[in-house]
Coordinates of C-alpha atoms and ligand atoms in Angstrom, one line a residue:
M287 CA 70.4 47.5 5.2
I288 CA 71.0 51.1 4.1
K289 CA 69.0 50.4 0.9
E290 CA 66.0 49.2 3.0
F291 CA 66.4 52.3 5.2
I292 CA 66.3 54.7 2.2
N293 CA 63.0 53.1 1.1
Y294 CA 61.3 54.7 4.1
Y295 CA 62.2 58.2 2.8
K296 CA 60.1 57.7 -0.3
P297 CA 56.8 59.2 0.9
Y298 CA 58.6 62.3 2.2
K299 CA 60.9 62.8 -0.7
K300 CA 59.8 66.4 -1.2
L301 CA 60.1 67.5 2.4
F302 CA 63.4 65.7 2.7
F303 CA 64.9 67.4 -0.3
M304 CA 63.7 70.8 1.0
D305 CA 65.4 70.0 4.3
L306 CA 68.6 69.2 2.4
L307 CA 68.3 72.4 0.4
A308 CA 67.9 74.4 3.6
A309 CA 71.0 72.6 4.9
L310 CA 73.0 73.6 1.8
L311 CA 72.0 77.3 2.1
F312 CA 72.8 77.2 5.8
A313 CA 76.3 75.9 5.0
I314 CA 76.9 78.5 2.4
C315 CA 75.8 81.3 4.8
N316 CA 78.3 80.0 7.3
L317 CA 81.1 80.4 4.8
V318 CA 80.5 84.1 4.4
Y319 CA 81.4 85.3 7.9
P320 CA 85.2 84.6 7.8
M321 CA 85.3 86.1 4.3
I322 CA 83.8 89.4 5.6
T323 CA 86.1 89.3 8.6
R324 CA 89.0 89.1 6.3
D325 CA 87.8 92.0 4.2
I326 CA 87.2 94.1 7.2
M327 CA 90.7 93.5 8.6
N328 CA 92.4 93.8 5.2
E329 CA 90.5 96.7 3.6
V330 CA 87.9 98.4 5.8
V331 CA 90.1 99.1 8.8
P332 CA 93.3 100.2 7.0
N333 CA 91.2 102.4 4.7
K334 CA 89.1 103.8 7.6
D335 CA 86.0 103.1 5.5
L336 CA 83.1 103.4 8.0
R337 CA 80.5 103.2 5.2
M338 CA 81.7 99.7 4.2
L339 CA 81.8 98.6 7.8
V340 CA 78.1 99.5 8.1
I341 CA 77.3 97.8 4.8
F342 CA 79.2 94.6 5.9
G343 CA 77.4 94.8 9.3
F344 CA 74.0 94.9 7.7
T345 CA 74.9 92.2 5.2
L346 CA 75.9 89.9 8.0
L347 CA 72.7 90.7 10.0
F348 CA 70.7 89.8 6.9
I349 CA 72.5 86.5 6.5
F350 CA 72.1 85.7 10.2
I351 CA 68.4 86.2 10.0
I352 CA 68.2 84.0 6.9
K353 CA 70.2 81.4 8.8
A354 CA 67.7 81.6 11.7
F355 CA 64.8 80.8 9.3
L356 CA 66.7 78.0 7.7
N357 CA 67.6 76.6 11.1
H358 CA 64.0 76.7 12.2
F359 CA 62.9 74.9 9.0
M360 CA 65.5 72.2 9.5
Q361 CA 64.7 71.7 13.2
Y362 CA 61.0 71.4 12.7
W363 CA 60.5 69.7 9.3
G364 CA 63.6 67.6 9.7
H365 CA 62.3 66.1 12.9
V366 CA 58.8 65.8 11.4
V367 CA 60.2 63.7 8.5
G368 CA 62.0 61.5 11.0
V369 CA 59.0 61.0 13.2
R370 CA 56.7 60.2 10.3
M371 CA 59.2 57.6 9.1
Q372 CA 59.4 56.1 12.5
A373 CA 55.6 55.9 12.7
D374 CA 55.5 54.2 9.3
M375 CA 58.0 51.7 10.5
R376 CA 56.0 51.0 13.7
S377 CA 52.8 50.6 11.7
E378 CA 54.5 48.2 9.3
V379 CA 56.1 46.1 12.0
F380 CA 52.7 45.8 13.8
T381 CA 51.0 44.8 10.6
H382 CA 53.7 42.2 10.1
L383 CA 53.4 41.0 13.6
Q384 CA 49.8 40.3 13.1
K385 CA 50.7 37.9 10.2
L386 CA 53.3 36.0 12.1
P387 CA 52.4 32.4 13.1
N388 CA 51.6 31.5 16.7
S389 CA 54.9 29.7 17.0
Y390 CA 56.6 33.1 16.8
F391 CA 54.8 34.3 19.9
D392 CA 55.5 31.0 21.7
N393 CA 59.2 31.6 21.2
H394 CA 59.6 35.4 21.7
K395 CA 59.2 37.4 24.8
T396 CA 56.5 40.0 24.6
G397 CA 58.7 42.6 26.4
V398 CA 61.5 42.1 24.0
T399 CA 59.2 42.5 21.0
M400 CA 57.7 45.6 22.5
S401 CA 61.2 47.0 23.1
R402 CA 62.1 46.4 19.5
I403 CA 59.0 48.3 18.3
I404 CA 59.2 51.2 20.7
N405 CA 62.7 51.8 22.0
D406 CA 64.7 50.5 19.2
L407 CA 62.9 52.7 16.7
M408 CA 63.3 55.8 18.9
D409 CA 66.7 56.9 17.5
I410 CA 65.6 56.4 14.0
S411 CA 63.9 59.7 13.7
E412 CA 67.1 61.5 14.8
L413 CA 69.2 59.6 12.4
A414 CA 66.7 59.9 9.6
H415 CA 67.0 63.7 9.2
H416 CA 70.2 64.7 11.1
G417 CA 72.1 62.0 9.4
P418 CA 71.8 63.1 5.8
E419 CA 71.6 66.8 6.9
D420 CA 74.8 66.6 8.8
L421 CA 76.5 64.6 6.1
F422 CA 75.5 67.1 3.5
V423 CA 76.3 70.3 5.5
S424 CA 79.6 68.8 6.5
I425 CA 80.6 68.0 2.9
V426 CA 79.6 71.4 1.6
M427 CA 81.4 73.2 4.5
F428 CA 84.4 71.0 4.2
I429 CA 84.9 71.5 0.5
G430 CA 84.0 75.2 0.7
S431 CA 86.4 76.0 3.4
F432 CA 89.1 73.8 1.8
I433 CA 88.8 75.8 -1.5
I434 CA 88.9 79.1 0.4
L435 CA 91.8 78.0 2.5
L436 CA 93.7 77.1 -0.6
N437 CA 93.1 80.6 -1.9
I438 CA 94.6 82.1 1.2
N439 CA 97.7 80.0 1.4
I440 CA 98.5 76.6 -0.1
P441 CA 101.3 75.3 2.1
L442 CA 99.3 76.2 5.3
T443 CA 96.3 74.2 3.9
I444 CA 98.5 71.2 3.2
I445 CA 99.9 71.2 6.7
I446 CA 96.4 71.1 8.1
F447 CA 95.2 68.3 5.8
A448 CA 98.2 66.2 6.7
I449 CA 96.6 65.6 10.1
L450 CA 93.3 64.3 8.7
P451 CA 94.4 60.7 7.8
F452 CA 95.2 60.1 11.4
V453 CA 91.7 61.3 12.4
I454 CA 90.1 59.0 9.9
I455 CA 92.1 55.9 11.0
F456 CA 91.2 56.5 14.6
A457 CA 87.5 57.0 13.9
A458 CA 87.3 53.9 11.7
K459 CA 88.9 51.8 14.5
Q460 CA 86.4 52.9 17.0
R461 CA 83.4 52.3 14.8
K462 CA 83.1 48.6 15.2
R463 CA 83.5 48.9 19.0
M464 CA 80.7 51.4 19.1
Q465 CA 78.4 49.3 17.0
N466 CA 78.9 46.3 19.3
A467 CA 78.4 48.3 22.4
F468 CA 75.1 49.8 21.0
M469 CA 73.8 46.5 20.0
E470 CA 74.5 45.1 23.4
T471 CA 72.6 47.9 25.1
R472 CA 69.6 47.3 22.8
V473 CA 69.5 43.6 23.6
T474 CA 69.8 44.2 27.4
T475 CA 67.1 47.0 27.2
G476 CA 64.8 44.4 25.6
E477 CA 65.5 41.9 28.4
V478 CA 64.9 44.4 31.1
N479 CA 61.5 45.3 29.5
A480 CA 60.6 41.6 29.2
T481 CA 61.4 40.9 32.8
L482 CA 59.5 43.9 33.9
E483 CA 56.5 43.0 31.8
N484 CA 56.5 39.5 33.1
S485 CA 56.8 40.6 36.7
I486 CA 54.0 43.2 36.5
A487 CA 51.7 40.7 34.8
G488 CA 52.5 38.1 37.6
M489 CA 52.4 40.6 40.5
K490 CA 49.4 38.8 42.1
V491 CA 51.2 35.4 41.9
T492 CA 54.3 37.0 43.5
K493 CA 52.2 38.4 46.3
S494 CA 50.4 35.2 47.0
F495 CA 53.7 33.3 47.4
C496 CA 55.4 36.2 49.2
N497 CA 58.0 36.1 46.5
E498 CA 58.7 39.8 46.3
E499 CA 62.3 39.4 47.2
E500 CA 62.9 36.8 44.6
E501 CA 61.3 38.9 41.9
L502 CA 63.2 42.0 42.9
N503 CA 66.4 40.0 42.7
K504 CA 65.5 38.7 39.3
F505 CA 64.7 42.3 38.2
N506 CA 67.9 43.7 39.7
H507 CA 69.9 41.0 38.0
R508 CA 68.6 42.1 34.6
N509 CA 68.9 45.7 35.6
N510 CA 72.5 45.2 36.5
I511 CA 73.3 43.6 33.2
F512 CA 71.7 46.5 31.5
K513 CA 73.7 48.9 33.6
S514 CA 77.0 47.2 32.7
A515 CA 76.1 47.2 29.1
R516 CA 75.3 50.9 29.2
Q517 CA 78.5 51.7 31.1
K518 CA 80.5 49.8 28.5
A519 CA 78.8 51.7 25.8
Y520 CA 79.5 55.0 27.5
R521 CA 83.2 54.0 27.9
V522 CA 83.4 53.4 24.2
M523 CA 81.7 56.7 23.5
A524 CA 84.0 58.5 25.9
D525 CA 87.1 57.0 24.3
Y526 CA 85.8 58.1 20.9
F527 CA 84.7 61.6 21.8
S528 CA 87.8 62.5 23.9
G529 CA 90.1 61.1 21.2
M530 CA 88.4 62.9 18.4
N531 CA 88.2 66.2 20.4
L532 CA 91.9 65.9 21.1
F533 CA 92.6 65.6 17.4
M534 CA 90.4 68.7 16.8
D535 CA 92.3 70.7 19.4
L536 CA 95.6 69.6 17.9
L537 CA 94.4 70.8 14.5
E538 CA 93.6 74.2 15.9
L539 CA 97.0 74.3 17.7
V540 CA 98.8 73.5 14.5
A541 CA 96.8 76.1 12.6
L542 CA 97.6 78.8 15.2
V543 CA 101.3 78.0 15.4
A544 CA 101.8 77.5 11.7
G545 CA 99.6 80.4 10.7
G546 CA 101.4 82.6 13.3
Y547 CA 104.8 81.6 11.9
F548 CA 103.7 82.3 8.3
T549 CA 102.4 85.7 9.4
Y550 CA 105.7 86.3 11.2
L551 CA 107.6 85.4 8.0
G552 CA 105.4 87.9 6.2
E553 CA 103.9 85.2 3.9
I554 CA 100.4 86.2 4.8
N555 CA 99.0 89.4 6.4
L556 CA 96.9 89.7 9.6
G557 CA 93.6 89.7 7.9
D558 CA 94.5 86.5 6.1
F559 CA 95.7 85.0 9.3
A560 CA 92.4 85.8 11.1
A561 CA 90.3 84.4 8.2
Y562 CA 92.6 81.4 8.1
I563 CA 92.0 80.6 11.8
L564 CA 88.2 81.1 11.3
Y565 CA 88.1 78.8 8.3
V566 CA 90.1 76.1 10.1
K567 CA 87.5 76.3 12.9
M568 CA 84.8 76.1 10.2
F569 CA 86.5 73.1 8.7
I570 CA 86.7 71.4 12.1
E571 CA 83.0 71.9 12.5
P572 CA 82.0 69.4 9.8
I573 CA 84.5 66.9 11.2
K574 CA 82.7 67.3 14.5
K575 CA 79.4 66.8 12.8
L576 CA 80.7 63.7 11.2
I577 CA 81.8 62.4 14.6
N578 CA 78.2 63.0 15.9
F579 CA 76.9 61.4 12.8
T580 CA 78.9 58.2 13.4
E581 CA 77.3 57.9 16.9
Q582 CA 73.8 58.6 15.5
Y583 CA 74.4 56.2 12.7
Q584 CA 75.5 53.4 14.9
N585 CA 72.7 54.0 17.3
G586 CA 70.0 54.3 14.7
M587 CA 71.2 51.4 12.6
T588 CA 71.4 48.9 15.4
G589 CA 67.8 49.7 16.2
F590 CA 66.9 49.5 12.5
E591 CA 68.6 46.1 12.3
R592 CA 66.5 44.8 15.2
F593 CA 63.4 46.2 13.5
M594 CA 64.3 44.4 10.2
E595 CA 64.8 41.1 12.0
I596 CA 61.1 41.1 12.8
I597 CA 60.1 42.3 9.4
E598 CA 62.1 39.5 7.9
E599 CA 60.4 36.8 10.0
D600 CA 58.3 34.5 7.9
V601 CA 54.6 35.1 7.9
E602 CA 51.9 32.5 8.1
K603 CA 52.0 30.5 4.9
E604 CA 49.2 30.8 2.4
V605 CA 49.0 29.3 -1.1
K606 CA 49.3 31.8 -4.0
N607 CA 45.6 32.0 -5.0
P608 CA 43.8 30.8 -1.9
V609 CA 40.2 29.6 -2.2
E610 CA 37.6 31.5 -0.2
L611 CA 35.7 29.2 2.2
K612 CA 32.1 30.3 1.9
D613 CA 28.6 29.0 2.7
I614 CA 30.0 25.8 4.0
K615 CA 28.0 22.9 5.6
G616 CA 30.8 22.1 8.0
N617 CA 32.1 18.6 7.1
I618 CA 35.5 18.1 8.7
E619 CA 37.9 15.4 7.6
I620 CA 41.2 14.9 9.2
N621 CA 43.4 12.5 7.2
N622 CA 46.6 11.0 8.4
V623 CA 47.8 14.1 10.2
S624 CA 51.1 14.2 12.0
F625 CA 52.4 17.1 13.9
T626 CA 55.5 18.0 15.9
Y627 CA 56.2 21.3 17.6
E628 CA 59.5 22.8 16.6
D629 CA 62.2 20.1 17.2
K630 CA 60.2 18.6 20.1
K631 CA 58.7 15.1 20.3
Q632 CA 55.9 14.2 18.0
V633 CA 52.5 15.1 19.4
L634 CA 50.1 13.7 16.8
K635 CA 50.9 10.7 14.5
N636 CA 48.9 9.6 11.5
L637 CA 45.6 10.8 13.0
D638 CA 42.4 10.2 11.2
L639 CA 39.1 11.6 12.3
S640 CA 36.0 12.8 10.5
I641 CA 33.1 14.9 11.7
E642 CA 30.0 15.1 9.6
A643 CA 28.3 18.4 9.2
G644 CA 26.0 19.2 12.2
K645 CA 27.4 16.4 14.3
T646 CA 29.3 16.6 17.6
V647 CA 32.5 14.7 18.2
A648 CA 34.1 14.7 21.6
L649 CA 37.8 14.3 22.3
V650 CA 38.8 12.9 25.7
G651 CA 42.1 11.6 27.0
P652 CA 45.0 12.3 29.3
S653 CA 46.4 15.7 29.7
G654 CA 49.2 16.3 27.2
G655 CA 47.7 13.8 24.7
G656 CA 47.5 16.5 22.0
K657 CA 43.8 17.5 22.1
T658 CA 44.5 21.2 22.2
T659 CA 47.1 20.7 19.5
L660 CA 44.5 19.1 17.2
C661 CA 42.0 21.9 17.9
N662 CA 44.7 24.4 16.9
L663 CA 45.5 22.7 13.6
I664 CA 42.0 23.0 12.2
P665 CA 42.0 26.8 12.0
R666 CA 45.7 26.5 11.1
F667 CA 47.0 28.3 14.2
Y668 CA 50.0 25.9 13.6
D669 CA 51.1 24.5 10.3
F670 CA 51.2 20.8 9.9
E671 CA 53.4 19.2 7.3
E672 CA 52.0 15.7 7.0
G673 CA 48.5 14.7 6.1
D674 CA 45.5 16.9 5.4
I675 CA 42.5 18.5 7.0
R676 CA 39.6 19.2 4.7
I677 CA 36.5 21.3 5.3
D678 CA 33.7 20.5 2.9
G679 CA 36.3 18.7 0.8
K680 CA 38.6 21.8 0.6
S681 CA 42.0 21.4 2.2
V682 CA 42.6 24.0 4.9
K683 CA 46.0 24.5 3.3
N684 CA 44.4 25.9 0.1
V685 CA 41.9 28.2 1.6
S686 CA 42.6 31.8 2.7
L687 CA 43.3 31.9 6.4
K688 CA 40.8 34.7 7.0
S689 CA 37.9 32.8 5.4
L690 CA 38.9 29.6 7.3
R691 CA 39.0 31.3 10.6
K692 CA 35.8 33.2 10.0
N693 CA 34.0 29.8 9.8
I694 CA 35.4 28.5 13.0
G695 CA 34.4 29.6 16.5
V696 CA 36.7 28.6 19.4
V697 CA 36.0 28.7 23.1
Q698 CA 38.9 27.8 25.3
Q699 CA 39.5 27.4 28.9
D700 CA 41.5 30.6 29.3
V701 CA 39.6 33.5 28.1
F702 CA 41.5 36.5 26.9
L703 CA 39.7 39.8 27.4
F704 CA 41.1 43.0 26.1
T705 CA 41.4 46.0 28.4
G706 CA 38.3 48.0 27.7
T707 CA 34.6 47.8 28.0
I708 CA 32.3 44.8 27.8
K709 CA 30.9 45.9 24.5
E710 CA 34.3 46.4 22.9
N711 CA 35.2 42.9 24.0
I712 CA 32.1 41.4 22.5
L713 CA 32.5 43.4 19.3
C714 CA 35.9 42.0 18.6
A715 CA 34.1 39.0 17.2
K716 CA 32.3 41.2 14.6
P717 CA 33.3 44.9 14.7
D718 CA 30.4 46.0 12.5
A719 CA 27.6 44.3 14.5
S720 CA 24.6 46.4 15.6
D721 CA 23.7 46.9 19.2
K722 CA 20.7 44.7 18.6
D723 CA 22.9 41.8 17.5
V724 CA 25.2 42.3 20.4
I725 CA 22.3 42.1 22.8
A726 CA 20.8 39.1 21.1
A727 CA 24.2 37.3 21.4
A728 CA 24.5 38.3 25.0
K729 CA 21.0 36.9 25.7
K730 CA 21.9 33.6 24.1
A731 CA 25.1 33.5 26.2
R732 CA 22.9 34.3 29.2
I733 CA 24.9 37.2 30.3
H734 CA 22.6 40.1 29.1
D735 CA 20.9 40.4 32.5
F736 CA 24.2 40.6 34.3
I737 CA 25.5 43.2 32.0
E738 CA 22.3 45.2 32.3
S739 CA 22.6 45.1 36.1
L740 CA 26.0 46.9 35.9
P741 CA 25.8 50.7 36.4
Q742 CA 27.3 51.4 33.0
G743 CA 25.8 48.3 31.2
Y744 CA 27.6 47.4 28.1
D745 CA 30.0 50.3 28.5
T746 CA 31.3 49.0 31.8
Y747 CA 35.1 49.0 32.0
I748 CA 36.3 45.5 32.9
G749 CA 39.9 46.2 33.8
E750 CA 43.1 44.8 32.3
R751 CA 42.4 41.4 30.8
G752 CA 39.0 41.5 32.4
V753 CA 40.2 41.3 36.0
K754 CA 37.0 42.8 37.2
L755 CA 34.9 39.8 36.1
S756 CA 34.5 36.4 37.5
G757 CA 35.7 33.3 35.6
G758 CA 32.1 32.4 34.7
Q759 CA 31.4 35.9 33.4
K760 CA 34.5 36.0 31.3
Q761 CA 33.6 32.6 29.8
R762 CA 30.1 33.9 29.0
I763 CA 31.6 36.9 27.2
S764 CA 33.8 34.6 25.2
I765 CA 30.7 32.4 24.3
C766 CA 28.8 35.6 23.5
R767 CA 31.6 36.5 21.0
V768 CA 31.1 33.2 19.2
F769 CA 27.3 33.6 19.1
L770 CA 27.9 37.0 17.5
K771 CA 30.4 35.5 15.0
N772 CA 28.0 32.7 14.2
P773 CA 30.3 30.3 12.5
P774 CA 29.2 26.9 11.2
I775 CA 32.0 25.1 13.1
I776 CA 32.6 25.2 16.8
I777 CA 35.6 24.1 18.7
L778 CA 35.2 23.9 22.5
D779 CA 38.5 23.2 24.2
E780 CA 37.8 22.4 27.8
A781 CA 35.6 25.5 27.8
T782 CA 34.2 24.9 31.3
S783 CA 37.1 23.2 33.0
A784 CA 38.1 26.1 35.0
L785 CA 34.7 26.7 36.4
D786 CA 32.9 25.4 39.5
N787 CA 30.1 22.8 39.1
V788 CA 27.2 25.1 39.4
T789 CA 28.6 27.7 37.0
E790 CA 29.6 24.9 34.7
R791 CA 26.1 23.5 34.6
E792 CA 24.7 26.9 33.7
I793 CA 27.2 27.6 31.0
Q794 CA 26.6 24.1 29.6
K795 CA 23.1 25.3 28.7
S796 CA 24.5 28.1 26.6
L797 CA 27.1 25.8 25.0
E798 CA 24.3 23.4 24.1
E799 CA 22.5 26.2 22.4
L800 CA 25.6 27.3 20.7
S801 CA 26.3 23.8 19.3
K802 CA 22.8 23.5 17.7
D803 CA 22.9 23.1 13.9
R804 CA 26.6 23.4 13.8
T805 CA 29.6 21.0 13.5
N806 CA 31.2 20.6 16.9
L807 CA 34.5 19.4 18.2
V808 CA 34.4 19.3 21.9
V809 CA 37.3 18.6 24.3
A810 CA 35.8 17.7 27.6
H811 CA 37.3 17.5 31.0
R812 CA 34.2 16.2 32.7
L813 CA 32.7 13.4 30.8
S814 CA 29.1 14.1 31.9
T815 CA 29.1 17.0 29.4
I816 CA 29.7 14.8 26.4
K817 CA 27.4 11.8 26.9
N818 CA 25.2 13.0 24.0
A819 CA 28.0 13.4 21.5
D820 CA 27.6 11.5 18.3
E821 CA 31.0 10.1 18.6
I822 CA 33.6 10.0 21.4
V823 CA 37.2 9.7 20.6
V824 CA 39.8 8.8 23.2
L825 CA 43.2 10.4 22.3
S826 CA 46.3 9.5 24.1
D827 CA 50.1 9.7 23.6
S828 CA 49.9 6.8 21.2
G829 CA 47.1 8.2 19.1
I830 CA 43.4 7.3 19.0
V831 CA 42.8 4.3 21.3
E832 CA 39.0 4.1 21.3
R833 CA 36.1 5.6 19.5
G834 CA 32.3 5.1 19.6
T835 CA 29.2 6.5 21.4
H836 CA 29.0 6.8 25.1
S837 CA 27.1 3.6 25.6
E838 CA 29.3 1.6 23.2
L839 CA 32.4 2.7 25.0
I840 CA 31.0 1.9 28.4
N841 CA 30.0 -1.5 27.2
N842 CA 33.4 -2.1 25.7
G843 CA 34.9 -1.7 29.1
G844 CA 38.0 0.0 27.7
V845 CA 39.9 3.2 28.7
Y846 CA 36.8 5.3 28.5
S847 CA 34.8 3.2 30.8
K848 CA 37.6 3.5 33.3
L849 CA 37.8 7.2 32.9
H850 CA 34.1 7.4 33.4
V851 CA 34.1 5.5 36.7
S852 CA 36.9 7.6 38.2
Ligands
ADP1014 P1 46.2 18.3 25.7 O1 45.4 19.5 25.2 O2 45.7 17.0 25.2 O3 46.3 18.3 27.2 P2 48.3 19.6 24.3 O4 47.9 19.5 22.8 O5 48.1 20.9 24.9 O6 47.6 18.4 25.1 O7 49.8 19.2 24.3 C1 50.4 18.1 23.7 C2 51.9 18.2 23.9 O8 52.4 19.2 23.1 C3 52.4 18.4 25.3 O9 53.4 17.5 25.5 C4 52.8 19.8 25.3 O10 53.9 19.9 26.2 C5 53.2 20.1 23.9 N1 52.9 21.5 23.5 C6 51.7 22.1 23.6 N2 51.7 23.3 23.2 C7 53.0 23.6 22.7 C8 53.7 24.7 22.1 N3 53.0 25.8 21.8 N4 55.0 24.5 21.8 C9 55.6 23.4 22.1 N5 55.1 22.3 22.6 C10 53.7 22.3 23.0
MG1015 MG1 44.4 21.0 26.3

């Protein structure tokens, strides 16, 4: 884990080492003050040497000013390094997220994933620079003050160091508890976010069922779990901090009493005693820093661990040297394909189906029969193990996912529109398209006139997920996207099912235009829309039960003819 973490320092090596250098100089500057105090008490005051006092004064002033600059450098650049690393991690995790298969998003809550990317990485920037900086300063100050303490008086130094093992044992014992507590708060933060995200997205449903109280209870339940986890973490922290601080105070107490006793015995003089107390304080400082470091480390590392869990998720599979799917005619052959969603029951079994380039095949059948699933397998939104799907003779498993998906246009029942303008939403099909192309596509999708009638035309803001548009308008925008993309293969999965009859009939005209000179796989809810298909395939739980043209199937008097009557 630490090795992976260190990798993120690489781009900022120079800055980071400068930060450490500043920390080193800062630590050394700190060691001077007690030394000068000792000299003033032991030499300057007894000798009544005012000149030296002034010199020492100015020396210290100079050192303090340098310290201020060093501090400023560490505060600013240290944090900058941390924030940049954090941003790199976010960008990496987002890139990775884009490569994850759909099944990942089926099985993970959006809110939790968001929390991992935003909240869990928050503490990383603190850890990233304070961690090594504190560790470094502490070690330098620790060793420095130890050597100087030895110079003042050896037995006294040993007395102080005898307490240290107890401190270390105590800290080590608390470490695991802290780690667990921090992990738990992260998990619960993610859950609270997920609940909140879900509740906000479903606010309209909640209102329509007057379910506000239920939702509030659900939210409060999560919120309470979060609260308890936090409280537990604070208890662990309180135990740790109070315990450690007690040890530090004891250390000072021992130093004062033992040092006082040694001075009383005449083993050391007053100046040494003062310097000794100051150095003990100085030597406590790094221990305190190490205490803080433990907290930061646990906090940061639990976040990093959750970040790494996403990074380690398997991405969509692609063969080593994938073929680019280019200039295709659009022949689709589905051979003996079987498919099961993760450890669920089998949805497709030994399915065979072929669609000649330029032809239209319609899929009908009961809900849950696997029509959408089949549509999703062609662009490889889900990976199938058994059988093969070939486009112009090339297996979809051997072609690059990008080139495969570029050649397929999908129109579904639920349209997802991004928060933004109409134009942005159309352009997602082809970001480099010209205005002319966008307008041409909109005309073909028969939505241009509507867009023009809006006060801001193509730059009209359509609200989150397009809430400011009607169902038909949203569907037209999604059709417009496919016109702009202009792929040779079209998949229409119940594209008009959610619409009323009048809108459906209008949109049907656009869809007919879209299907011209392309290979089409159409899943239809209303059979009237597929009468003209070259072949109609009836898919049910038990596989393909019937296939043929509309009139053939009607004449056969099988499942299709019954569907048609009803
Ligand atoms: P259709 O489009 O014919 O109505 P689907 O292909 O959507 O049917 O669904 C076929 C079966 O697969 C259903 O039993 C459904 O519950 C299941 N299913 C669909 N999508 C998923 C998914 N993402 N994860 C797990 N099971 C799914
Ligand atoms: Mg479906």
